[in-house]
PDB file of C-alpha atoms in Angstrom:
ATOM      1  CA  UNK K 403      67.539  77.948 105.291  1.00  0.00           C
ATOM      2  CA  UNK K 404      68.716  79.334 108.597  1.00  0.00           C
ATOM      3  CA  UNK K 405      68.685  83.116 108.638  1.00  0.00           C
ATOM      4  CA  UNK K 406      71.129  85.104 110.718  1.00  0.00           C
ATOM      5  CA  UNK K 407      70.128  88.617 111.800  1.00  0.00           C
ATOM      6  CA  UNK K 408      72.681  91.008 113.245  1.00  0.00           C
ATOM      7  CA  UNK K 409      71.982  94.161 115.157  1.00  0.00           C
ATOM      8  CA  UNK K 410      72.727  96.920 114.957  1.00  0.00           C
ATOM      9  CA  UNK K 411      73.719  97.159 111.307  1.00  0.00           C
ATOM     10  CA  UNK K 412      76.112  99.936 112.264  1.00  0.00           C
ATOM     11  CA  UNK K 413      77.269 101.732 115.366  1.00  0.00           C
ATOM     12  CA  UNK K 414      79.500 104.613 116.293  1.00  0.00           C
ATOM     13  CA  UNK K 415      81.872 104.258 119.218  1.00  0.00           C
ATOM     14  CA  UNK K 416      85.001 105.781 120.660  1.00  0.00           C
ATOM     15  CA  UNK K 417      88.320 104.211 121.462  1.00  0.00           C
ATOM     16  CA  UNK K 418      88.091 102.611 124.877  1.00  0.00           C
ATOM     17  CA  UNK K 419      84.357 101.936 124.665  1.00  0.00           C
ATOM     18  CA  UNK K 420      82.761  98.570 125.344  1.00  0.00           C
ATOM     19  CA  UNK K 421      80.904  97.402 122.245  1.00  0.00           C
ATOM     20  CA  UNK K 422      78.330  94.633 121.958  1.00  0.00           C
ATOM     21  CA  UNK K 423      77.005  93.176 118.709  1.00  0.00           C
ATOM     22  CA  UNK K 424      74.058  90.794 118.622  1.00  0.00           C
ATOM     23  CA  UNK K 425      73.369  87.916 116.240  1.00  0.00           C
ATOM     24  CA  UNK K 426      70.082  86.021 116.200  1.00  0.00           C
ATOM     25  CA  UNK K 427      69.439  82.753 114.368  1.00  0.00           C
ATOM     26  CA  UNK K 428      66.039  81.914 112.886  1.00  0.00           C
ATOM     27  CA  UNK K 429      66.218  78.532 114.619  1.00  0.00           C
ATOM     28  CA  UNK K 430      68.372  76.971 117.300  1.00  0.00           C
ATOM     29  CA  UNK K 431      71.959  76.391 116.216  1.00  0.00           C
ATOM     30  CA  UNK K 432      73.449  75.227 119.519  1.00  0.00           C
ATOM     31  CA  UNK K 433      76.922  76.796 119.627  1.00  0.00           C
ATOM     32  CA  UNK K 434      77.709  76.363 115.949  1.00  0.00           C
ATOM     33  CA  UNK K 435      78.546  80.018 115.432  1.00  0.00           C
ATOM     34  CA  UNK K 436      81.633  81.899 114.335  1.00  0.00           C
ATOM     35  CA  UNK K 437      82.496  85.598 114.236  1.00  0.00           C
ATOM     36  CA  UNK K 438      84.647  87.270 111.598  1.00  0.00           C
ATOM     37  CA  UNK K 439      86.146  90.738 111.289  1.00  0.00           C
ATOM     38  CA  UNK K 440      86.551  92.405 107.913  1.00  0.00           C
ATOM     39  CA  UNK K 441      88.366  95.639 107.150  1.00  0.00           C
ATOM     40  CA  UNK K 442      87.756  97.563 103.912  1.00  0.00           C
ATOM     41  CA  UNK K 443      89.342  95.890 100.902  1.00  0.00           C
ATOM     42  CA  UNK K 444      90.543  92.955 102.982  1.00  0.00           C
ATOM     43  CA  UNK K 445      89.488  89.362 103.459  1.00  0.00           C
ATOM     44  CA  UNK K 446      87.527  88.359 106.564  1.00  0.00           C
ATOM     45  CA  UNK K 447      89.489  87.244 109.603  1.00  0.00           C
ATOM     46  CA  UNK K 448      88.288  84.588 112.026  1.00  0.00           C
ATOM     47  CA  UNK K 449      87.841  85.879 115.581  1.00  0.00           C
ATOM     48  CA  UNK K 450      85.737  83.341 117.436  1.00  0.00           C
ATOM     49  CA  UNK K 451      84.312  79.879 116.779  1.00  0.00           C
ATOM     50  CA  UNK K 452      82.045  77.568 118.751  1.00  0.00           C
ATOM     51  CA  UNK K 453      80.304  80.773 119.885  1.00  0.00           C
ATOM     52  CA  UNK K 454      82.896  81.601 122.538  1.00  0.00           C
ATOM     53  CA  UNK K 455      86.290  80.113 121.666  1.00  0.00           C
ATOM     54  CA  UNK K 456      88.868  82.727 120.765  1.00  0.00           C
ATOM     55  CA  UNK K 457      90.944  81.940 117.691  1.00  0.00           C
ATOM     56  CA  UNK K 458      94.665  81.787 118.312  1.00  0.00           C
ATOM     57  CA  UNK K 459      96.286  85.209 118.127  1.00  0.00           C
ATOM     58  CA  UNK K 460      93.064  87.186 118.596  1.00  0.00           C
ATOM     59  CA  UNK K 461      93.270  89.744 121.429  1.00  0.00           C
ATOM     60  CA  UNK K 462      91.472  88.862 124.643  1.00  0.00           C
ATOM     61  CA  UNK K 463      89.380  92.036 124.483  1.00  0.00           C
ATOM     62  CA  UNK K 464      87.198  90.097 122.037  1.00  0.00           C
ATOM     63  CA  UNK K 465      84.722  87.660 123.535  1.00  0.00           C
ATOM     64  CA  UNK K 466      81.691  85.749 122.391  1.00  0.00           C
ATOM     65  CA  UNK K 467      78.732  84.264 124.196  1.00  0.00           C
ATOM     66  CA  UNK K 468      75.383  82.662 123.592  1.00  0.00           C
ATOM     67  CA  UNK K 469      73.789  79.419 122.556  1.00  0.00           C
ATOM     68  CA  UNK K 470      70.632  78.374 120.761  1.00  0.00           C
ATOM     69  CA  UNK K 471      69.340  81.418 118.893  1.00  0.00           C
ATOM     70  CA  UNK K 472      70.955  84.446 120.557  1.00  0.00           C
ATOM     71  CA  UNK K 473      74.621  85.340 120.467  1.00  0.00           C
ATOM     72  CA  UNK K 474      76.806  88.332 121.256  1.00  0.00           C
ATOM     73  CA  UNK K 475      80.245  89.542 120.300  1.00  0.00           C
ATOM     74  CA  UNK K 476      81.775  91.936 122.816  1.00  0.00           C
ATOM     75  CA  UNK K 477      84.818  94.122 122.416  1.00  0.00           C
ATOM     76  CA  UNK K 478      85.713  95.122 125.955  1.00  0.00           C
ATOM     77  CA  UNK K 479      87.907  98.130 125.197  1.00  0.00           C
ATOM     78  CA  UNK K 480      87.697  99.280 121.597  1.00  0.00           C
ATOM     79  CA  UNK K 481      91.018  99.965 119.916  1.00  0.00           C
ATOM     80  CA  UNK K 482      91.647 101.940 116.742  1.00  0.00           C
ATOM     81  CA  UNK K 483      92.394  98.750 114.814  1.00  0.00           C
ATOM     82  CA  UNK K 484      88.978  97.328 115.735  1.00  0.00           C
ATOM     83  CA  UNK K 485      87.034  99.689 113.496  1.00  0.00           C
ATOM     84  CA  UNK K 486      85.733  97.239 110.912  1.00  0.00           C
ATOM     85  CA  UNK K 487      82.683  95.234 109.917  1.00  0.00           C
ATOM     86  CA  UNK K 488      81.822  92.136 111.924  1.00  0.00           C
ATOM     87  CA  UNK K 489      79.922  89.102 110.655  1.00  0.00           C
ATOM     88  CA  UNK K 490      78.420  86.143 112.422  1.00  0.00           C
ATOM     89  CA  UNK K 491      78.135  82.811 110.627  1.00  0.00           C
ATOM     90  CA  UNK K 492      76.231  79.660 111.500  1.00  0.00           C
ATOM     91  CA  UNK K 493      77.626  76.150 110.985  1.00  0.00           C
ATOM     92  CA  UNK K 494      74.600  74.243 112.259  1.00  0.00           C
ATOM     93  CA  UNK K 495      73.412  73.423 108.762  1.00  0.00           C
ATOM     94  CA  UNK K 496      76.948  72.481 107.740  1.00  0.00           C
ATOM     95  CA  UNK K 497      78.132  72.589 105.048  1.00  0.00           C
ATOM     96  CA  UNK K 498      75.366  74.968 104.021  1.00  0.00           C
ATOM     97  CA  UNK K 499      76.538  78.091 105.771  1.00  0.00           C
ATOM     98  CA  UNK K 500      74.925  81.468 106.229  1.00  0.00           C
ATOM     99  CA  UNK K 501      76.298  84.781 107.387  1.00  0.00           C
ATOM    100  CA  UNK K 502      74.619  87.612 109.179  1.00  0.00           C
ATOM    101  CA  UNK K 503      74.261  90.904 107.370  1.00  0.00           C
ATOM    102  CA  UNK K 504      77.186  92.496 109.158  1.00  0.00           C
ATOM    103  CA  UNK K 505      77.708  95.221 111.747  1.00  0.00           C
ATOM    104  CA  UNK K 506      79.908  98.157 110.837  1.00  0.00           C
ATOM    105  CA  UNK K 507      81.760  99.663 113.782  1.00  0.00           C
ATOM    106  CA  UNK K 508      82.647 103.269 113.020  1.00  0.00           C
ATOM    107  CA  UNK K 509      84.548 105.966 114.839  1.00  0.00           C
ATOM    108  CA  UNK K 510      82.371 108.409 116.757  1.00  0.00           C
TER     109      UNK K 510
ATOM    110  CA  UNK C 330     103.396  80.554 105.635  1.00  0.00           C
ATOM    111  CA  UNK C 331      99.854  79.398 105.071  1.00  0.00           C
ATOM    112  CA  UNK C 332      98.520  81.184 102.020  1.00  0.00           C
ATOM    113  CA  UNK C 333      95.673  81.143  99.529  1.00  0.00           C
ATOM    114  CA  UNK C 334      95.895  83.115  96.289  1.00  0.00           C
ATOM    115  CA  UNK C 335      92.901  83.493  94.000  1.00  0.00           C
ATOM    116  CA  UNK C 336      93.097  84.282  90.309  1.00  0.00           C
ATOM    117  CA  UNK C 337      90.960  84.207  87.193  1.00  0.00           C
ATOM    118  CA  UNK C 338      88.587  87.053  87.865  1.00  0.00           C
ATOM    119  CA  UNK C 339      87.669  89.599  85.228  1.00  0.00           C
ATOM    120  CA  UNK C 340      84.890  91.186  83.234  1.00  0.00           C
ATOM    121  CA  UNK C 341      82.486  88.873  81.433  1.00  0.00           C
ATOM    122  CA  UNK C 342      79.214  89.383  79.602  1.00  0.00           C
ATOM    123  CA  UNK C 343      75.936  88.001  80.961  1.00  0.00           C
ATOM    124  CA  UNK C 344      75.617  84.369  79.988  1.00  0.00           C
ATOM    125  CA  UNK C 345      79.372  83.957  79.815  1.00  0.00           C
ATOM    126  CA  UNK C 346      81.743  81.708  81.723  1.00  0.00           C
ATOM    127  CA  UNK C 347      84.783  82.133  83.914  1.00  0.00           C
ATOM    128  CA  UNK C 348      87.002  79.780  85.901  1.00  0.00           C
ATOM    129  CA  UNK C 349      88.501  80.910  89.173  1.00  0.00           C
ATOM    130  CA  UNK C 350      91.551  79.279  90.735  1.00  0.00           C
ATOM    131  CA  UNK C 351      92.841  79.286  94.290  1.00  0.00           C
ATOM    132  CA  UNK C 352      96.451  78.232  94.817  1.00  0.00           C
ATOM    133  CA  UNK C 353      97.229  76.915  98.283  1.00  0.00           C
ATOM    134  CA  UNK C 354     100.581  76.771 100.033  1.00  0.00           C
ATOM    135  CA  UNK C 355     102.010  76.276 103.500  1.00  0.00           C
ATOM    136  CA  UNK C 356      99.662  73.490 104.567  1.00  0.00           C
ATOM    137  CA  UNK C 357      98.607  70.008 103.489  1.00  0.00           C
ATOM    138  CA  UNK C 358      95.930  71.044 101.006  1.00  0.00           C
ATOM    139  CA  UNK C 359      94.637  67.504 100.498  1.00  0.00           C
ATOM    140  CA  UNK C 360      93.639  67.249 104.169  1.00  0.00           C
ATOM    141  CA  UNK C 361      91.176  70.132 104.282  1.00  0.00           C
ATOM    142  CA  UNK C 362      87.776  71.011 102.951  1.00  0.00           C
ATOM    143  CA  UNK C 363      87.604  74.247 101.019  1.00  0.00           C
ATOM    144  CA  UNK C 364      84.945  76.917 100.518  1.00  0.00           C
ATOM    145  CA  UNK C 365      84.182  79.691  98.076  1.00  0.00           C
ATOM    146  CA  UNK C 366      82.559  82.798  99.570  1.00  0.00           C
ATOM    147  CA  UNK C 367      81.598  85.929  97.645  1.00  0.00           C
ATOM    148  CA  UNK C 368      80.841  89.543  98.454  1.00  0.00           C
ATOM    149  CA  UNK C 369      78.879  91.765  96.100  1.00  0.00           C
ATOM    150  CA  UNK C 370      79.925  95.438  96.017  1.00  0.00           C
ATOM    151  CA  UNK C 371      78.931  97.120  99.268  1.00  0.00           C
ATOM    152  CA  UNK C 372      77.171  93.992 100.507  1.00  0.00           C
ATOM    153  CA  UNK C 373      77.765  91.224 103.036  1.00  0.00           C
ATOM    154  CA  UNK C 374      79.336  87.811 102.730  1.00  0.00           C
ATOM    155  CA  UNK C 375      77.572  84.986 100.894  1.00  0.00           C
ATOM    156  CA  UNK C 376      78.665  81.354 101.024  1.00  0.00           C
ATOM    157  CA  UNK C 377      78.871  79.888  97.524  1.00  0.00           C
ATOM    158  CA  UNK C 378      80.211  76.336  97.574  1.00  0.00           C
ATOM    159  CA  UNK C 379      82.137  73.707  99.545  1.00  0.00           C
ATOM    160  CA  UNK C 380      84.187  70.669  98.581  1.00  0.00           C
ATOM    161  CA  UNK C 381      85.437  67.982 100.911  1.00  0.00           C
ATOM    162  CA  UNK C 382      89.145  67.341 101.320  1.00  0.00           C
ATOM    163  CA  UNK C 383      89.173  64.513  98.797  1.00  0.00           C
ATOM    164  CA  UNK C 384      86.648  65.990  96.379  1.00  0.00           C
ATOM    165  CA  UNK C 385      84.128  63.272  97.190  1.00  0.00           C
ATOM    166  CA  UNK C 386      81.278  65.633  97.997  1.00  0.00           C
ATOM    167  CA  UNK C 387      80.356  69.081  96.764  1.00  0.00           C
ATOM    168  CA  UNK C 388      77.707  71.477  98.002  1.00  0.00           C
ATOM    169  CA  UNK C 389      76.294  74.681  96.557  1.00  0.00           C
ATOM    170  CA  UNK C 390      74.183  77.646  97.537  1.00  0.00           C
ATOM    171  CA  UNK C 391      70.796  77.656  95.815  1.00  0.00           C
ATOM    172  CA  UNK C 392      71.761  80.885  94.035  1.00  0.00           C
ATOM    173  CA  UNK C 393      74.505  79.128  92.045  1.00  0.00           C
ATOM    174  CA  UNK C 394      73.393  75.506  91.917  1.00  0.00           C
ATOM    175  CA  UNK C 395      73.394  74.146  88.385  1.00  0.00           C
ATOM    176  CA  UNK C 396      75.559  77.012  87.107  1.00  0.00           C
ATOM    177  CA  UNK C 397      78.745  76.802  89.211  1.00  0.00           C
ATOM    178  CA  UNK C 398      81.006  73.791  89.759  1.00  0.00           C
ATOM    179  CA  UNK C 399      83.574  73.523  92.511  1.00  0.00           C
ATOM    180  CA  UNK C 400      86.517  71.168  92.041  1.00  0.00           C
ATOM    181  CA  UNK C 401      90.051  70.612  93.262  1.00  0.00           C
ATOM    182  CA  UNK C 402      93.323  69.116  92.109  1.00  0.00           C
ATOM    183  CA  UNK C 403      95.174  67.935  95.193  1.00  0.00           C
ATOM    184  CA  UNK C 404      98.271  67.138  93.120  1.00  0.00           C
ATOM    185  CA  UNK C 405      98.466  70.832  92.208  1.00  0.00           C
ATOM    186  CA  UNK C 406      97.258  72.216  95.557  1.00  0.00           C
ATOM    187  CA  UNK C 407      94.605  74.143  93.691  1.00  0.00           C
ATOM    188  CA  UNK C 408      90.894  74.789  94.149  1.00  0.00           C
ATOM    189  CA  UNK C 409      88.650  75.815  91.268  1.00  0.00           C
ATOM    190  CA  UNK C 410      85.283  77.399  90.658  1.00  0.00           C
ATOM    191  CA  UNK C 411      83.831  77.019  87.189  1.00  0.00           C
ATOM    192  CA  UNK C 412      81.138  79.643  86.693  1.00  0.00           C
ATOM    193  CA  UNK C 413      78.737  79.313  83.766  1.00  0.00           C
ATOM    194  CA  UNK C 414      75.625  81.222  82.716  1.00  0.00           C
ATOM    195  CA  UNK C 415      76.835  84.231  84.640  1.00  0.00           C
ATOM    196  CA  UNK C 416      74.379  86.914  85.687  1.00  0.00           C
ATOM    197  CA  UNK C 417      74.771  90.504  86.783  1.00  0.00           C
ATOM    198  CA  UNK C 418      74.018  89.428  90.346  1.00  0.00           C
ATOM    199  CA  UNK C 419      77.115  87.209  90.332  1.00  0.00           C
ATOM    200  CA  UNK C 420      79.258  90.353  90.302  1.00  0.00           C
ATOM    201  CA  UNK C 421      81.355  90.128  93.456  1.00  0.00           C
ATOM    202  CA  UNK C 422      84.724  89.569  95.017  1.00  0.00           C
ATOM    203  CA  UNK C 423      85.221  85.824  95.301  1.00  0.00           C
ATOM    204  CA  UNK C 424      87.226  84.457  98.206  1.00  0.00           C
ATOM    205  CA  UNK C 425      88.488  80.943  98.752  1.00  0.00           C
ATOM    206  CA  UNK C 426      88.775  79.834 102.354  1.00  0.00           C
ATOM    207  CA  UNK C 427      90.307  76.856 104.107  1.00  0.00           C
ATOM    208  CA  UNK C 428      88.160  74.989 106.571  1.00  0.00           C
ATOM    209  CA  UNK C 429      89.354  73.684 109.890  1.00  0.00           C
ATOM    210  CA  UNK C 430      87.605  72.476 113.004  1.00  0.00           C
ATOM    211  CA  UNK C 431      87.937  71.581 116.648  1.00  0.00           C
ATOM    212  CA  UNK C 432      86.311  69.040 118.882  1.00  0.00           C
ATOM    213  CA  UNK C 433      84.742  70.778 121.846  1.00  0.00           C
ATOM    214  CA  UNK C 434      82.368  69.161 124.271  1.00  0.00           C
ATOM    215  CA  UNK C 435      79.816  67.126 122.353  1.00  0.00           C
ATOM    216  CA  UNK C 436      80.308  68.843 119.050  1.00  0.00           C
ATOM    217  CA  UNK C 437      82.812  69.341 116.269  1.00  0.00           C
ATOM    218  CA  UNK C 438      83.050  72.990 115.354  1.00  0.00           C
ATOM    219  CA  UNK C 439      84.074  74.071 111.897  1.00  0.00           C
ATOM    220  CA  UNK C 440      85.337  77.467 110.834  1.00  0.00           C
ATOM    221  CA  UNK C 441      87.196  79.184 107.996  1.00  0.00           C
ATOM    222  CA  UNK C 442      90.607  79.994 109.386  1.00  0.00           C
ATOM    223  CA  UNK C 443      92.529  81.067 106.286  1.00  0.00           C
ATOM    224  CA  UNK C 444      91.199  83.268 103.483  1.00  0.00           C
ATOM    225  CA  UNK C 445      92.647  84.455 100.225  1.00  0.00           C
ATOM    226  CA  UNK C 446      92.666  88.132  99.263  1.00  0.00           C
ATOM    227  CA  UNK C 447      89.924  87.584  96.705  1.00  0.00           C
ATOM    228  CA  UNK C 448      89.469  87.980  92.974  1.00  0.00           C
ATOM    229  CA  UNK C 449      86.909  90.285  91.390  1.00  0.00           C
ATOM    230  CA  UNK C 450      84.283  89.078  88.941  1.00  0.00           C
ATOM    231  CA  UNK C 451      82.238  91.642  87.058  1.00  0.00           C
ATOM    232  CA  UNK C 452      79.329  90.524  84.901  1.00  0.00           C
ATOM    233  CA  UNK C 453      78.320  93.316  82.581  1.00  0.00           C
ATOM    234  CA  UNK C 454      77.501  93.964  78.968  1.00  0.00           C
TER     235      UNK C 454
END
């Protein structure tokens, strides 16, 4: 099974900061990667698919990059509503999907 | 609007059974594959099962294979998850999610674009 490793597992940041989250796959997955945001007690929300394509309605301060085994999610200017946990997910072994362990973005 | 609503969660003893439902509305349910994803308390997301749009193929995570069965009734716009031989480690919030995808370059990229709010399953004696 493809393993997805996110780093860091948590981070503290301030409103207005630039935040970068990394996701590494245990084998090459091309661009078959999605990013989700989850707030406490809520369902996950799709942010990005195909590694870098922004889902409709998602603010442009979110961006994704990478291909193969290394991927990043960047929030260019952190807003108060962005404090949440972020998950990467691979689709390469579709339909057998795996998520990363999550990165919790907390208020500094 | 596009909506998924799960139901059927509850408290069950180890070894027991439970059937979850996911009612879909606002889109053509019979045209989309559907997933179940779960989240144990304080933990990350775990994919559980997938069924194709017409129910022709079903796939399971190793952790639930042989114990869980995913199914759908397209006439009722409803997805199901039959869970048997439940274990303490199956305790989680269970989400259903609609799959969609886009052609981009040389690939077809899938994603889960609509999620339900989840239903809680607790396996405890």
